Short mmCIF file of C-alpha atoms and ligand atoms in Angstrom, two decimals:
data_model
loop_
_atom_site.label_atom_id
_atom_site.label_comp_id
_atom_site.label_asym_id
_atom_site.label_seq_id
_atom_site.Cartn_x
_atom_site.Cartn_y
_atom_site.Cartn_z
CA MET A 789 52.85 14.61 -71.69
CA GLN A 790 53.87 15.12 -75.30
CA SER A 791 57.09 17.06 -75.76
CA GLN A 792 55.67 18.97 -78.71
CA ASP A 793 52.73 20.16 -76.59
CA LEU A 794 55.00 21.14 -73.72
CA LYS A 795 57.22 23.02 -76.13
CA GLU A 796 54.22 24.99 -77.34
CA LEU A 797 53.32 25.85 -73.76
CA PHE A 798 56.96 26.80 -73.10
CA ILE A 799 56.99 29.22 -76.03
CA ASP A 800 53.59 30.58 -75.07
CA GLU A 801 54.75 31.37 -71.56
CA LEU A 802 57.97 32.94 -72.88
CA ARG A 803 55.83 35.22 -75.03
CA ASP A 804 53.77 36.19 -72.00
CA LEU A 805 56.98 37.02 -70.13
CA TYR A 806 58.38 38.96 -73.06
CA ASN A 807 55.29 41.13 -73.09
CA ALA A 808 55.40 41.47 -69.30
CA GLU A 809 59.04 42.65 -69.39
CA ASN A 810 58.25 45.18 -72.10
CA GLN A 811 55.34 46.55 -70.08
CA LEU A 812 57.73 46.93 -67.15
CA ILE A 813 60.28 48.78 -69.23
CA LYS A 814 57.61 51.46 -69.64
CA ALA A 815 56.41 51.39 -66.03
CA LEU A 816 59.67 51.40 -64.08
CA PRO A 817 60.75 54.96 -64.98
CA LYS A 818 57.42 56.20 -63.58
CA MET A 819 57.97 54.28 -60.37
CA ALA A 820 61.49 55.70 -60.07
CA LYS A 821 60.07 59.19 -60.50
CA ALA A 822 57.36 58.64 -57.89
CA SER A 823 59.84 57.34 -55.30
CA ILE A 824 60.64 59.68 -52.44
CA SER A 825 63.96 58.18 -51.36
CA GLU A 826 67.02 58.24 -53.55
CA GLU A 827 67.69 54.63 -52.63
CA LEU A 828 64.35 53.38 -53.94
CA SER A 829 64.46 55.61 -56.99
CA SER A 830 67.92 54.42 -58.02
CA GLY A 831 66.87 50.86 -57.21
CA PHE A 832 64.05 51.13 -59.75
CA GLU A 833 66.42 52.67 -62.29
CA ALA A 834 68.89 49.84 -61.81
CA HIS A 835 66.12 47.30 -62.21
CA LEU A 836 65.01 49.05 -65.39
CA GLU A 837 68.42 48.33 -66.90
CA GLN A 838 68.20 44.72 -65.74
CA THR A 839 64.69 44.46 -67.17
CA LYS A 840 65.93 45.54 -70.61
CA GLY A 841 68.41 42.69 -70.30
CA HIS A 842 65.58 40.29 -69.40
CA ALA A 843 63.76 41.23 -72.60
CA GLN A 844 66.98 40.75 -74.59
CA ARG A 845 67.57 37.32 -73.09
CA LEU A 846 64.07 36.31 -74.14
CA GLU A 847 64.78 37.58 -77.66
CA GLN A 848 67.92 35.47 -77.66
CA ILE A 849 65.90 32.42 -76.62
CA PHE A 850 63.30 32.99 -79.34
CA GLN A 851 66.11 33.19 -81.85
CA THR A 852 67.62 29.91 -80.64
CA LEU A 853 64.20 28.28 -80.87
CA GLY A 854 63.66 29.68 -84.35
CA GLU A 855 60.63 31.59 -83.13
CA LYS A 856 59.67 35.16 -83.80
CA ALA A 857 60.28 37.40 -80.79
CA SER A 858 56.73 38.50 -80.24
CA GLY A 859 54.78 38.98 -77.06
CA LYS A 860 51.38 37.83 -75.99
CA LYS A 861 49.56 40.38 -73.85
CA CYS A 862 50.27 39.60 -70.21
CA LYS A 863 47.04 40.61 -68.51
CA ALA A 864 48.45 39.88 -65.08
CA MET A 865 51.27 42.37 -65.54
CA GLU A 866 48.84 44.86 -66.99
CA GLY A 867 46.77 44.56 -63.81
CA LEU A 868 49.78 44.79 -61.51
CA ILE A 869 50.99 47.90 -63.30
CA ALA A 870 47.50 49.44 -63.20
CA GLU A 871 47.44 48.92 -59.44
CA GLY A 872 50.89 50.48 -59.19
CA ALA A 873 49.59 53.49 -61.10
CA GLU A 874 46.72 53.77 -58.63
CA VAL A 875 49.24 53.85 -55.79
CA MET A 876 51.14 56.65 -57.50
CA GLY A 877 47.91 58.62 -57.77
CA GLU A 878 47.39 58.56 -54.00
CA ASP A 879 48.74 61.41 -51.91
CA PHE A 880 50.73 59.29 -49.51
CA ASP A 881 53.30 61.24 -47.54
CA GLY A 882 57.02 60.61 -47.81
CA GLU A 883 58.05 57.12 -46.84
CA VAL A 884 54.46 55.88 -46.94
CA MET A 885 54.54 56.46 -50.70
CA ASP A 886 57.76 54.47 -50.88
CA ALA A 887 56.21 51.70 -48.80
CA ALA A 888 53.24 51.58 -51.18
CA LEU A 889 55.51 51.52 -54.23
CA ILE A 890 57.53 48.70 -52.72
CA GLY A 891 54.29 46.79 -52.20
CA SER A 892 53.49 47.18 -55.89
CA ALA A 893 57.00 46.32 -57.00
CA ARG A 894 57.15 43.21 -54.85
CA ARG A 895 53.92 41.96 -56.38
CA VAL A 896 55.54 42.35 -59.80
CA GLU A 897 58.75 40.58 -58.75
CA HIS A 898 56.83 37.68 -57.24
CA TYR A 899 54.82 37.28 -60.41
CA GLU A 900 58.04 37.20 -62.41
CA ILE A 901 59.69 34.79 -59.98
CA ALA A 902 56.74 32.38 -60.30
CA ALA A 903 56.69 32.69 -64.08
CA TYR A 904 60.46 32.27 -64.58
CA SER A 905 60.62 29.34 -62.16
CA THR A 906 57.90 27.69 -64.22
CA VAL A 907 59.51 28.21 -67.63
CA ILE A 908 62.84 27.04 -66.21
CA LYS A 909 61.19 23.79 -65.18
CA PHE A 910 59.64 23.40 -68.65
CA GLY A 911 62.98 24.22 -70.28
CA GLU A 912 64.73 21.59 -68.19
CA MET A 913 62.14 18.98 -69.14
CA LEU A 914 62.61 19.88 -72.80
CA GLY A 915 66.41 19.80 -72.61
CA GLN A 916 66.63 23.47 -73.60
CA ASP A 917 69.84 23.99 -71.65
CA GLU A 918 70.86 27.27 -73.25
CA ALA A 919 67.47 28.81 -72.61
CA VAL A 920 67.46 27.51 -69.04
CA LYS A 921 70.84 29.13 -68.38
CA LEU A 922 69.59 32.51 -69.57
CA LEU A 923 66.29 32.22 -67.69
CA GLU A 924 68.13 31.33 -64.49
CA GLN A 925 70.20 34.51 -64.75
CA THR A 926 67.02 36.54 -64.98
CA LEU A 927 65.38 34.65 -62.12
CA GLU A 928 68.37 35.44 -59.95
CA GLU A 929 68.06 39.16 -60.70
CA GLU A 930 64.34 39.14 -59.93
CA THR A 931 65.00 37.42 -56.62
CA GLU A 932 67.77 39.86 -55.71
CA THR A 933 65.49 42.76 -56.58
CA ASP A 934 62.79 41.46 -54.28
CA GLU A 935 65.37 41.09 -51.49
CA LYS A 936 66.57 44.67 -52.00
CA LEU A 937 62.99 45.92 -51.76
CA VAL A 938 62.56 44.02 -48.50
CA ALA A 939 65.80 45.52 -47.17
CA ILE A 940 64.59 49.06 -47.90
CA MET A 941 61.27 48.27 -46.26
CA ASN A 942 63.00 46.90 -43.17
CA ASP A 943 64.69 50.26 -42.64
CA PHE A 944 61.38 52.06 -42.30
CA LYS A 945 60.58 53.32 -38.83
CA LEU A 946 57.40 54.75 -37.43
CA GLU A 947 57.70 58.22 -35.99
CA ASP A 948 56.52 58.48 -32.41
CA SER A 949 53.78 61.00 -33.14
CA ALA A 950 50.98 59.13 -31.39
CA ALA A 951 52.67 57.94 -28.21
CA GLY A 952 50.97 55.06 -26.48
CA ASP A 953 49.50 53.78 -29.70
CA GLU A 954 52.33 51.34 -30.29
CA SER A 955 53.37 50.86 -26.65
CA ASP A 956 53.21 47.10 -26.66
CA GLU A 957 55.21 46.82 -29.84
CA GLU A 958 58.35 48.64 -28.81
CA ASN A 959 60.71 45.90 -29.79
CA ASP A 960 58.92 44.88 -32.88
CA SER A 961 61.63 44.34 -35.45
CA ARG A 962 60.22 41.45 -37.39
CA THR A 963 61.86 41.10 -40.72
CA ASN A 964 59.99 40.67 -43.94
CA SER A 965 56.77 41.78 -42.35
CA PRO A 966 54.42 44.34 -43.80
CA VAL A 967 55.25 47.87 -42.76
CA PRO A 968 53.17 48.67 -39.71
CA MET A 969 51.80 51.90 -41.07
CA LYS A 970 49.58 53.78 -38.69
CA LYS A 971 47.21 54.71 -41.46
CA ALA A 972 46.45 51.12 -42.32
CA ARG A 973 46.13 50.17 -38.69
CA THR A 974 43.65 52.86 -37.73
CA ALA A 975 41.66 52.19 -40.86
CA ARG A 976 41.22 48.62 -39.77
CA ALA A 977 40.37 49.42 -36.13
FE1 FE B 220 62.23 41.04 -65.32
FE1 FE B 221 61.65 42.34 -62.28
#
């Protein structure tokens, strides 16, 4: 592998991430607004501030590399955000809306986690230590955000409106599992 080629790929992927972060800066306020619980709403607002920092770190990296801070349309993020917008258009009730928003947000975080892990690896190979340090800070915030989303999801409880329906799952407290929403379950039955 030629280092010049890898460096081009590195910069290309940073541009993709820069565009992805900027798309998120526009999307997160809408997700905060659509959230039912204060906890989720303020979580999105907090991540919006972090996301602005992610974009700034990328600008800092471009500057160090002597590259213009410009993005390259991230189609994946565009798709993830479009799906999130679809979710917001549904008339889910209360916590089900929050559960759906968390599903969208986790998809975004996992995309970012995969992308940052990858550019960190490239940066390490290229000896771009300063860039790697900045990218690692962002990766940590993305990971923490995903964990917070899981924690909110783990607090969800089904109301006992259809007794008997869940009788054999009384003690079901699996962590990190999809929310066992009745709606989804009956739809699949
Ligand atoms: Fe980010
Ligand atoms: Fe993020």
